[in-house]
CSV table of C-alpha atoms in Angstrom, one decimal:
chain,number,residue,atom,x,y,z
Q,1,MET,CA,172.9,3.0,199.9
Q,2,VAL,CA,173.1,0.9,202.9
Q,3,GLY,CA,176.4,0.0,202.1
Q,4,LEU,CA,177.5,3.6,201.5
Q,5,LEU,CA,176.1,4.4,204.9
Q,6,SER,CA,178.1,1.6,206.4
Q,7,ILE,CA,181.3,3.0,205.1
Q,8,LEU,CA,180.5,6.5,206.2
Q,9,PHE,CA,179.7,5.3,209.5
Q,10,VAL,CA,182.9,3.5,210.0
Q,11,GLN,CA,184.8,6.7,208.7
Q,12,SER,CA,182.8,8.8,211.3
Q,13,ILE,CA,184.3,6.7,214.2
Q,14,SER,CA,187.6,6.4,212.8
Q,15,GLN,CA,190.2,9.4,213.5
Q,16,ARG,CA,192.3,8.3,210.6
Q,17,LEU,CA,189.5,8.1,208.1
Q,18,LYS,CA,187.3,11.1,209.1
Q,19,ASP,CA,188.4,13.4,206.3
Q,20,LYS,CA,188.9,10.7,203.5
Q,21,THR,CA,185.6,11.6,201.9
Q,22,GLU,CA,186.5,12.5,198.3
Q,23,TRP,CA,184.8,9.4,196.9
Q,24,VAL,CA,181.4,10.4,198.2
Q,25,PRO,CA,180.2,12.5,195.0
Q,26,TYR,CA,181.3,9.6,192.6
Q,27,ALA,CA,179.3,7.0,194.9
Q,28,ALA,CA,176.2,9.1,194.6
Q,29,PHE,CA,176.5,9.7,190.9
Q,30,ALA,CA,176.9,5.8,190.5
Q,31,GLY,CA,173.6,5.5,192.3
Q,32,ALA,CA,171.9,7.8,189.8
Q,33,PHE,CA,173.3,5.8,187.0
Q,34,ILE,CA,171.8,2.7,188.6
Q,35,ALA,CA,168.7,4.2,188.9
Q,36,LEU,CA,168.6,5.4,185.4
Q,37,PHE,CA,168.7,1.9,184.1
Q,38,SER,CA,165.8,0.7,186.4
Q,39,PHE,CA,163.1,2.7,185.0
Q,40,GLY,CA,161.4,-0.1,183.4
Q,41,GLN,CA,161.0,-2.2,186.6
Q,42,SER,CA,157.8,-2.7,188.4
Q,43,ASP,CA,157.0,-4.6,191.6
Q,44,PHE,CA,155.9,-4.7,195.0
Q,45,MET,CA,157.9,-5.6,198.1
Q,46,PHE,CA,157.6,-5.9,201.9
Q,47,TYR,CA,153.9,-6.9,201.9
Q,48,HIS,CA,153.0,-4.3,199.4
Q,49,SER,CA,154.1,-1.4,201.4
Q,50,TYR,CA,157.1,-0.6,199.0
Q,51,LYS,CA,156.5,-0.2,195.2
Q,52,ILE,CA,158.9,-0.1,192.4
Q,53,ASP,CA,157.5,1.8,189.3
Q,54,GLY,CA,158.5,4.5,186.7
Q,55,LEU,CA,157.5,7.3,189.2
Q,56,SER,CA,159.6,6.0,192.1
Q,57,GLN,CA,162.7,5.3,189.8
Q,58,PHE,CA,162.6,8.6,188.3
Q,59,PHE,CA,162.6,10.4,191.7
Q,60,LYS,CA,165.3,8.1,192.8
Q,61,PHE,CA,167.5,9.2,190.0
Q,62,MET,CA,166.7,12.9,190.7
Q,63,ILE,CA,167.6,12.4,194.4
Q,64,PHE,CA,170.9,10.5,193.6
Q,65,LEU,CA,171.7,13.1,190.9
Q,66,GLY,CA,171.0,15.9,193.4
Q,67,LEU,CA,173.0,14.2,196.2
Q,68,ALA,CA,176.0,13.8,193.9
Q,69,ILE,CA,175.9,17.6,193.1
Q,70,CYS,CA,175.3,18.5,196.7
Q,71,SER,CA,178.2,16.4,197.8
Q,72,ALA,CA,180.4,17.8,195.1
Q,73,ASN,CA,179.6,21.3,196.3
Q,74,ALA,CA,180.3,20.2,199.9
Q,75,ILE,CA,183.5,18.4,199.5
Q,76,LYS,CA,185.4,21.3,200.4
Q,77,ASN,CA,182.9,22.9,202.9
Q,78,GLN,CA,184.8,25.7,204.9
Q,79,SER,CA,182.1,26.0,207.6
Q,80,MET,CA,183.2,22.7,209.4
Q,81,GLY,CA,186.4,21.3,210.5
Q,82,LYS,CA,188.0,18.0,209.2
Q,83,ALA,CA,186.7,16.2,212.1
Q,84,ASN,CA,183.2,16.4,211.3
Q,85,ARG,CA,183.5,15.8,207.5
Q,86,ALA,CA,182.6,12.1,207.7
Q,87,ASP,CA,179.6,12.8,210.1
Q,88,TYR,CA,178.3,15.5,207.8
Q,89,PHE,CA,178.1,13.2,204.7
Q,90,PHE,CA,176.8,10.4,206.9
Q,91,PHE,CA,173.9,12.4,207.8
Q,92,MET,CA,173.5,13.9,204.3
Q,93,PHE,CA,173.3,10.4,203.0
Q,94,MET,CA,171.1,9.2,205.8
Q,95,SER,CA,168.6,12.0,205.0
Q,96,SER,CA,168.8,11.1,201.3
Q,97,PHE,CA,168.2,7.3,202.3
Q,98,GLY,CA,164.8,8.6,203.9
Q,99,LEU,CA,163.8,10.2,200.8
Q,100,LEU,CA,164.6,7.2,198.6
Q,101,LEU,CA,162.3,5.1,200.8
Q,102,LEU,CA,159.7,8.0,200.5
Q,103,SER,CA,159.9,7.5,196.7
Q,104,SER,CA,158.6,4.0,196.7
Q,105,THR,CA,156.6,3.7,200.1
Q,106,VAL,CA,152.8,3.2,199.4
Q,107,GLU,CA,151.6,2.8,202.9
Q,108,LEU,CA,150.8,5.6,205.2
Q,109,PHE,CA,152.6,4.6,208.3
Q,110,THR,CA,155.8,3.6,206.1
Q,111,ILE,CA,155.7,7.1,204.5
Q,112,TYR,CA,155.6,8.6,208.0
Q,113,ILE,CA,158.6,6.6,209.2
Q,114,SER,CA,160.4,7.4,205.9
Q,115,LEU,CA,159.6,11.1,206.3
Q,116,GLU,CA,160.9,11.2,210.0
Q,117,LEU,CA,164.1,9.4,208.9
Q,118,ALA,CA,164.9,12.2,206.4
Q,119,SER,CA,163.9,14.9,208.5
Q,120,PHE,CA,165.8,14.0,211.8
Q,121,SER,CA,169.0,13.6,209.8
Q,122,LEU,CA,168.4,17.0,208.3
Q,123,TYR,CA,167.8,18.4,211.9
Q,124,ILE,CA,171.4,17.3,212.8
Q,125,LEU,CA,173.0,18.4,209.5
Q,126,LEU,CA,171.6,22.1,209.5
Q,127,PRO,CA,173.6,23.3,212.5
Q,128,LEU,CA,176.9,21.9,211.6
Q,129,ARG,CA,178.4,25.3,210.9
Q,130,ASN,CA,181.2,26.6,213.2
Q,131,SER,CA,180.3,29.3,215.9
Q,132,ASP,CA,177.2,30.8,213.8
Q,133,PRO,CA,174.3,31.3,216.2
Q,134,ARG,CA,172.0,31.7,213.2
Q,135,ALA,CA,172.4,28.0,212.2
Q,136,VAL,CA,171.0,26.9,215.6
Q,137,GLU,CA,168.2,29.4,215.5
Q,138,GLY,CA,167.2,28.0,211.9
Q,139,THR,CA,167.4,24.6,213.2
Q,140,ILE,CA,165.3,25.2,216.2
Q,141,LYS,CA,162.5,26.9,214.1
Q,142,TYR,CA,162.7,24.0,211.6
Q,143,ALA,CA,162.7,21.3,214.2
Q,144,LEU,CA,159.7,23.1,216.1
Q,145,PHE,CA,157.7,23.5,212.9
Q,146,GLY,CA,158.4,20.1,211.8
Q,147,ALA,CA,157.2,18.6,215.1
Q,148,VAL,CA,153.8,20.3,214.7
Q,149,ALA,CA,153.5,19.3,211.2
Q,150,THR,CA,154.2,15.7,211.8
Q,151,ALA,CA,152.0,15.5,214.7
Q,152,ILE,CA,149.3,17.0,212.5
Q,153,GLY,CA,149.9,14.6,209.7
Q,154,LEU,CA,150.0,11.5,212.3
Q,155,TYR,CA,146.5,12.7,213.6
Q,156,GLY,CA,145.4,12.8,210.1
Q,157,ILE,CA,146.3,9.2,209.4
Q,158,SER,CA,143.9,8.2,212.5
Q,159,TYR,CA,141.1,9.9,210.7
Q,160,ILE,CA,142.0,8.1,207.4
Q,161,ILE,CA,141.9,4.8,209.0
Q,162,ALA,CA,138.7,5.6,210.8
Q,163,GLY,CA,137.0,6.5,207.6
Q,164,GLN,CA,138.4,4.0,205.2
Q,165,HIS,CA,139.7,1.2,207.2
Q,166,THR,CA,143.1,0.9,205.4
Q,167,THR,CA,146.3,2.6,205.2
Q,168,TYR,CA,147.4,1.2,201.7
Q,169,ILE,CA,147.5,3.8,198.8
Q,170,HIS,CA,146.5,1.4,196.2
Q,171,ALA,CA,143.4,0.5,198.2
Q,172,LEU,CA,142.6,4.1,199.2
Q,173,ALA,CA,142.9,5.1,195.5
Q,174,THR,CA,139.7,3.0,194.8
Q,175,MET,CA,137.7,4.8,197.5
Q,176,SER,CA,135.6,7.9,197.6
Q,177,TRP,CA,137.2,11.2,198.7
Q,178,SER,CA,134.1,13.6,198.5
Q,179,PHE,CA,133.1,15.5,201.8
Q,180,SER,CA,129.5,14.3,201.4
Q,181,GLU,CA,130.5,10.6,201.5
Q,182,GLN,CA,133.5,10.4,203.7
Q,183,PRO,CA,134.1,13.6,205.6
Q,184,MET,CA,136.2,12.1,208.2
Q,185,ALA,CA,138.5,10.6,205.9
Q,186,LEU,CA,138.7,13.6,203.7
Q,187,ILE,CA,139.7,15.7,206.7
Q,188,GLY,CA,142.4,13.2,207.7
Q,189,LEU,CA,143.6,13.4,204.1
Q,190,GLY,CA,143.9,17.3,204.4
Q,191,MET,CA,145.8,17.0,207.8
Q,192,PHE,CA,148.0,14.3,206.2
Q,193,LEU,CA,149.0,16.4,203.3
Q,194,LEU,CA,149.9,19.4,205.7
Q,195,ALA,CA,152.9,17.3,206.9
Q,196,PHE,CA,154.3,17.5,203.3
Q,197,VAL,CA,153.0,21.0,202.5
Q,198,TYR,CA,155.4,21.8,205.4
Q,199,LYS,CA,158.4,20.2,203.7
Q,200,LEU,CA,157.5,22.0,200.6
Q,201,ALA,CA,157.4,25.4,202.4
Q,202,LEU,CA,154.0,26.1,201.2
Q,203,PHE,CA,151.9,28.7,202.9
Q,204,PRO,CA,151.0,28.7,205.9
Q,205,PHE,CA,153.9,26.4,206.8
Q,206,HIS,CA,156.6,28.7,205.1
Q,207,PHE,CA,158.1,30.5,208.1
Q,208,TRP,CA,161.0,28.3,208.5
Q,209,ALA,CA,162.4,28.6,204.9
Q,210,ALA,CA,164.3,32.0,204.8
Q,211,ASP,CA,165.7,31.5,208.5
Q,212,VAL,CA,166.9,28.0,207.8
Q,213,TYR,CA,168.4,29.0,204.5
Q,214,GLN,CA,170.2,32.0,205.9
Q,215,GLY,CA,171.5,30.1,209.1
Q,216,ALA,CA,172.8,26.9,207.4
Q,217,SER,CA,176.2,27.1,205.4
Q,218,ASN,CA,176.0,27.5,201.7
Q,219,GLU,CA,176.4,23.9,201.0
Q,220,THR,CA,173.9,22.6,203.5
Q,221,ALA,CA,171.3,25.3,202.2
Q,222,ALA,CA,171.8,24.0,198.8
Q,223,PHE,CA,170.9,20.4,200.0
Q,224,ALA,CA,168.0,21.5,202.4
Q,225,ALA,CA,166.5,23.8,199.4
Q,226,THR,CA,166.3,20.8,196.9
Q,227,LEU,CA,166.2,17.3,197.9
Q,228,PRO,CA,163.7,17.2,200.8
Q,229,LYS,CA,161.4,19.0,198.5
Q,230,LEU,CA,161.5,16.1,196.1
Q,231,GLY,CA,160.5,13.6,198.7
Q,232,ALA,CA,157.4,15.7,199.6
Q,233,ILE,CA,156.5,16.2,195.9
Q,234,ILE,CA,156.4,12.4,195.1
Q,235,VAL,CA,154.1,11.7,198.2
Q,236,LEU,CA,151.8,14.5,197.2
Q,237,VAL,CA,151.8,13.3,193.6
Q,238,ARG,CA,150.7,9.7,194.9
Q,239,LEU,CA,148.1,11.3,197.3
Q,240,MET,CA,146.6,13.6,194.7
Q,241,ALA,CA,146.0,10.6,192.4
Q,242,PHE,CA,143.1,9.8,194.9
Q,243,ASN,CA,141.4,12.7,193.1
Q,244,PRO,CA,140.0,14.3,196.2
Q,245,GLY,CA,136.9,16.4,196.2
Q,246,MET,CA,136.7,19.9,195.1
Q,247,GLU,CA,136.9,21.1,198.8
Q,248,VAL,CA,140.4,19.9,199.1
Q,249,LYS,CA,141.5,21.1,195.7
Q,250,THR,CA,140.2,24.7,196.2
Q,251,MET,CA,141.7,24.9,199.6
Q,252,LEU,CA,145.2,23.9,198.2
Q,253,ALA,CA,144.6,26.3,195.4
Q,254,ILE,CA,144.1,29.2,197.7
Q,255,PHE,CA,147.2,28.1,199.6
Q,256,ALA,CA,149.0,27.9,196.3
Q,257,ALA,CA,148.1,31.6,195.4
Q,258,LEU,CA,148.9,32.9,198.8
Q,259,SER,CA,152.2,31.2,198.7
Q,260,MET,CA,153.2,32.5,195.4
Q,261,THR,CA,152.3,36.1,196.4
Q,262,ILE,CA,153.5,36.2,200.0
Q,263,GLY,CA,156.8,34.5,198.7
Q,264,ASN,CA,157.4,37.0,196.0
Q,265,LEU,CA,156.4,40.1,198.0
Q,266,ALA,CA,158.8,39.0,200.8
Q,267,ALA,CA,161.8,38.4,198.4
Q,268,LEU,CA,161.6,41.9,197.0
Q,269,ASN,CA,163.6,43.5,199.7
Q,270,GLN,CA,166.0,40.8,200.6
Q,271,ARG,CA,169.8,41.5,200.5
Q,272,ASP,CA,171.0,38.1,201.6
Q,273,ILE,CA,170.8,35.9,198.7
Q,274,LYS,CA,169.9,32.8,200.6
Q,275,ARG,CA,167.1,34.5,202.3
Q,276,LEU,CA,165.9,35.8,198.8
Q,277,LEU,CA,166.1,32.1,197.6
Q,278,GLY,CA,164.1,30.9,200.9
Q,279,TYR,CA,161.3,33.2,199.9
Q,280,SER,CA,161.6,32.2,196.4
Q,281,SER,CA,161.1,28.6,197.3
Q,282,VAL,CA,157.9,29.5,199.0
Q,283,SER,CA,156.7,31.0,195.8
Q,284,HIS,CA,157.8,28.1,193.8
Q,285,ALA,CA,156.0,25.8,196.2
Q,286,GLY,CA,152.8,27.5,195.1
Q,287,PHE,CA,153.7,26.8,191.5
Q,288,VAL,CA,154.2,23.1,192.0
Q,289,MET,CA,150.8,22.9,193.8
Q,290,MET,CA,149.2,24.3,190.6
Q,291,GLY,CA,150.0,20.9,188.7
Q,292,LEU,CA,148.9,18.9,192.0
Q,293,VAL,CA,145.7,20.8,192.1
Q,294,ALA,CA,144.8,20.4,188.6
Q,295,GLY,CA,145.3,16.5,189.0
Q,296,GLY,CA,145.1,14.1,186.2
Q,297,SER,CA,148.0,12.5,184.4
Q,298,TYR,CA,149.0,15.9,182.8
Q,299,GLY,CA,148.9,17.8,186.2
Q,300,LEU,CA,150.8,15.2,188.1
Q,301,ALA,CA,153.4,15.0,185.2
Q,302,ALA,CA,153.7,18.8,185.2
Q,303,ALA,CA,154.4,19.0,189.0
Q,304,SER,CA,157.0,16.0,188.7
Q,305,TYR,CA,158.8,17.8,185.8
Q,306,TYR,CA,158.9,21.1,187.6
Q,307,ALA,CA,160.5,19.1,190.7
Q,308,LEU,CA,163.3,18.1,188.5
Q,309,VAL,CA,163.6,21.6,187.0
Q,310,TYR,CA,163.4,23.4,190.4
Q,311,MET,CA,166.3,21.1,191.7
Q,312,ILE,CA,168.4,21.7,188.9
Q,313,MET,CA,167.9,25.6,188.9
Q,314,ASN,CA,168.5,25.8,192.5
Q,315,LEU,CA,171.6,23.7,192.5
Q,316,THR,CA,173.0,25.9,189.7
Q,317,ILE,CA,172.5,29.2,191.6
Q,318,PHE,CA,173.8,27.4,194.9
Q,319,TRP,CA,176.9,26.3,193.0
Q,320,VAL,CA,177.7,29.9,192.1
Q,321,ILE,CA,177.0,31.2,195.6
Q,322,THR,CA,179.3,28.5,197.1
Q,323,ARG,CA,182.2,29.5,194.8
Q,324,LEU,CA,181.8,33.2,195.5
Q,325,SER,CA,182.4,32.4,199.3
Q,326,ASP,CA,185.7,30.7,200.1
Q,327,ASN,CA,185.4,31.3,203.7
Q,328,GLY,CA,181.8,30.1,204.0
Q,329,ARG,CA,180.1,33.4,204.8
Q,330,ASN,CA,176.9,34.5,203.4
Q,331,VAL,CA,176.8,36.1,200.0
Q,332,TYR,CA,174.8,39.3,199.7
Q,333,VAL,CA,173.4,41.0,196.5
Q,334,ASN,CA,176.1,43.6,196.5
Q,335,ASP,CA,178.7,41.0,196.4
Q,336,LEU,CA,177.8,40.0,192.9
Q,337,ARG,CA,178.8,43.4,191.6
Q,338,GLY,CA,181.2,43.2,188.6
Q,339,LEU,CA,181.2,39.3,188.7
Q,340,TYR,CA,181.4,39.2,184.9
Q,341,LYS,CA,184.9,40.7,185.0
Q,342,SER,CA,186.3,38.6,187.9
Q,343,SER,CA,184.5,35.3,186.6
Q,344,PRO,CA,182.8,35.3,183.2
Q,345,VAL,CA,181.8,31.6,183.7
Q,346,LEU,CA,180.2,32.2,186.9
Q,347,ALA,CA,178.3,35.3,185.7
Q,348,PHE,CA,176.9,33.4,182.8
Q,349,VAL,CA,175.9,30.5,184.9
Q,350,LEU,CA,174.2,32.9,187.5
Q,351,ALA,CA,172.4,34.5,184.7
Q,352,VAL,CA,171.1,31.4,183.2
Q,353,ALA,CA,169.8,30.1,186.8
Q,354,ALA,CA,168.2,33.6,187.3
Q,355,PHE,CA,166.5,33.6,184.0
Q,356,ALA,CA,165.3,30.0,184.7
Q,357,LEU,CA,164.0,30.8,188.2
Q,358,VAL,CA,161.9,33.8,186.8
Q,359,GLY,CA,160.5,31.5,184.1
Q,360,LEU,CA,162.0,33.0,180.9
Q,361,PRO,CA,162.6,31.3,177.7
Q,362,PRO,CA,164.4,29.1,176.5
Q,363,THR,CA,165.2,27.9,180.0
Q,364,ALA,CA,163.8,24.8,182.1
Q,365,GLY,CA,161.8,27.4,184.3
Q,366,PHE,CA,159.9,28.5,181.3
Q,367,THR,CA,158.9,25.2,180.0
Q,368,GLY,CA,158.2,23.9,183.5
Q,369,LYS,CA,155.9,26.7,184.4
Q,370,LEU,CA,154.3,26.6,180.8
Q,371,PHE,CA,153.2,22.9,181.8
Q,372,LEU,CA,151.9,23.9,185.0
Q,373,LEU,CA,149.8,26.9,183.8
Q,374,ASN,CA,148.3,24.6,181.0
Q,375,SER,CA,147.4,22.0,183.6
Q,376,ALA,CA,145.5,24.4,185.8
Q,377,TRP,CA,143.8,26.3,182.8
Q,378,GLY,CA,142.7,22.9,181.4
Q,379,GLU,CA,141.0,22.1,184.7
Q,380,GLY,CA,139.3,25.4,184.9
Q,381,PHE,CA,141.4,27.2,187.6
Q,382,TYR,CA,141.5,30.4,185.5
Q,383,TRP,CA,141.9,32.6,188.6
Q,384,LEU,CA,144.9,30.7,189.8
Q,385,VAL,CA,146.6,30.9,186.2
Q,386,ILE,CA,146.2,34.8,186.3
Q,387,VAL,CA,147.7,35.0,189.9
Q,388,ALA,CA,150.6,32.8,188.7
Q,389,ALA,CA,151.1,35.2,185.7
Q,390,ILE,CA,151.0,38.2,188.0
Q,391,ASN,CA,153.8,36.6,190.3
Q,392,THR,CA,156.0,35.7,187.6
Q,393,ALA,CA,156.0,39.4,186.8
Q,394,LEU,CA,156.9,40.2,190.3
Q,395,ALA,CA,159.7,37.9,190.4
Q,396,ILE,CA,161.4,39.4,187.4
Q,397,TYR,CA,162.5,42.3,189.5
Q,398,TYR,CA,164.5,40.5,192.3
Q,399,TYR,CA,165.9,37.8,190.0
Q,400,LEU,CA,167.0,40.1,187.3
Q,401,ASN,CA,168.4,42.4,189.9
Q,402,LEU,CA,171.1,39.7,190.6
Q,403,VAL,CA,171.9,39.7,186.8
Q,404,ARG,CA,172.1,43.5,186.8
Q,405,HIS,CA,174.6,43.5,189.7
Q,406,ALA,CA,176.8,40.9,188.2
Q,407,TYR,CA,176.9,42.5,184.7
Q,408,THR,CA,176.3,46.2,185.0
Q,409,LEU,CA,177.6,47.6,188.2
Q,410,ASP,CA,181.0,48.4,189.4
Q,411,GLN,CA,183.3,45.6,190.6
Q,412,VAL,CA,183.5,44.9,194.3
Q,413,VAL,CA,184.3,41.3,194.2
Q,414,PRO,CA,188.0,40.1,194.0
Q,415,ALA,CA,189.9,40.9,190.8
Q,416,LYS,CA,190.1,37.1,190.0
Q,417,ILE,CA,188.0,34.3,191.4
Q,418,ASN,CA,189.9,31.0,191.5
Q,419,ILE,CA,187.7,28.2,190.4
Q,420,SER,CA,189.2,24.6,189.6
Q,421,PRO,CA,188.5,23.1,186.2
Q,422,ALA,CA,186.3,20.5,187.8
Q,423,GLY,CA,184.2,23.4,189.3
Q,424,THR,CA,184.0,25.2,186.0
Q,425,SER,CA,183.0,22.1,184.2
Q,426,ILE,CA,180.3,21.3,186.9
Q,427,ALA,CA,178.9,24.8,186.5
Q,428,MET,CA,178.7,24.7,182.8
Q,429,ALA,CA,177.1,21.3,183.0
Q,430,LEU,CA,174.5,22.7,185.2
Q,431,ALA,CA,173.9,25.8,183.2
Q,432,LEU,CA,173.5,23.5,179.9
Q,433,GLY,CA,171.3,21.1,181.8
Q,434,VAL,CA,168.8,24.0,182.6
Q,435,LEU,CA,168.8,25.0,179.0
Q,436,TYR,CA,168.4,21.4,177.7
Q,437,LEU,CA,165.4,20.8,180.0
Q,438,GLY,CA,163.9,24.1,178.6
Q,439,LEU,CA,164.6,23.2,174.9
Q,440,LEU,CA,164.0,19.5,174.9
Q,441,PRO,CA,161.4,18.6,177.6
Q,442,GLN,CA,159.3,16.1,175.6
Q,443,ASN,CA,160.9,12.7,176.3
Q,444,ILE,CA,161.2,13.2,180.0
Q,445,PHE,CA,157.7,14.7,180.1
Q,446,ASN,CA,156.2,11.9,178.0
Q,447,LEU,CA,157.9,9.4,180.6
Q,448,LEU,CA,156.1,11.1,183.4
Q,449,LEU,CA,152.8,11.3,181.6
Q,450,ARG,CA,153.0,7.4,181.3
Q,451,ALA,CA,153.9,7.3,185.0
Q,452,GLY,CA,150.9,9.4,185.7
Q,453,ASN,CA,148.6,7.2,183.8
Q,454,PHE,CA,149.6,4.2,185.5
Q,455,LEU,CA,148.8,5.9,189.0
Q,456,LEU,CA,145.4,6.9,187.9
Q,457,TYR,CA,144.3,3.7,185.9
């Protein structure tokens, strides 16, 4: 990754090379290929602050794969000029570099620095949209909320140090995290978790999501909606392996229930699809939190599996949105009318993604939610499972409304949507990936179960 960043930096300062970025998706895909063949590696580096294990390599594979798809999606981004093209990919890769570090860091200050590396690059990436004030507005909100969350998280580290006298996760995992024995450390852990809850757009740190998605270009929103959440989830998985006391779990369970409900209710009346997906992401953050609250190897594996599912589902629907908007404008629900006539392939891919986001079989969304519900039910969070089931029913309305517009209403989109053979192939590959993860999840889930067991024992 350092080599790729060096090349992009040289391109960004060279007028002659600024727009020569066609190689970027292939390089990211090569990174995914390398990460795929390193799953069996295990070691510590940099004075035990950087750990290579099955979980870290799985998330690195996901980040590189997501980066490859986001890069391919953005390669012809119409929202920026050619002069900014190398800069755009430089900051996208720099943010991903921070997320890759986040996957392996197991020391609190190193986690904090990795998080900031990923965040600051994203702050620069978001407003790279020509002459649209919504991009600046969304970025300012994101940066201000991020600054508050970061300050709270850093303050939490000081409480953890005062209570447990170490910042290394492998040492912290052997200590008590009950309120009766370590109240200061537990409060610190709760505050530190909030910094990552913000990245996940979980209630009550969810206000930025819809505005940032709406303001960013379609291609940037696809990146912001997926990869930074992976970085947050890997850290939350490692921290929840501490098995904190019931006080923290109950608080997070309440946040999860509120996040699912508020996200779905707010999404019901959205007409801008990116705003709809922004509120949908708030709801999905609540689902991910179910696995983290349940804990244990099964709960942590369920949360990790849903992270993969969430990334693929969102990249699939954002791929369709980007193809529908050649000039970079935002796509509204009414713009989908008659899509099955102008592009049957995009209509099919949209339907698969929407069914998956709802959680209907046989898609990945169904299987991922099933794992999460099982984990919460098995740990006695029955009320949370009921809330999740009600919210799944609520989400049916606005997701299937997208499919209804694409298949049953009169056509308003252009008579023919031109999509390249490569674009068609990637769209179909994403849709098939969503179906594959729904039908054959066991191998990947078993891998995550083994990684979860390694974290806990």
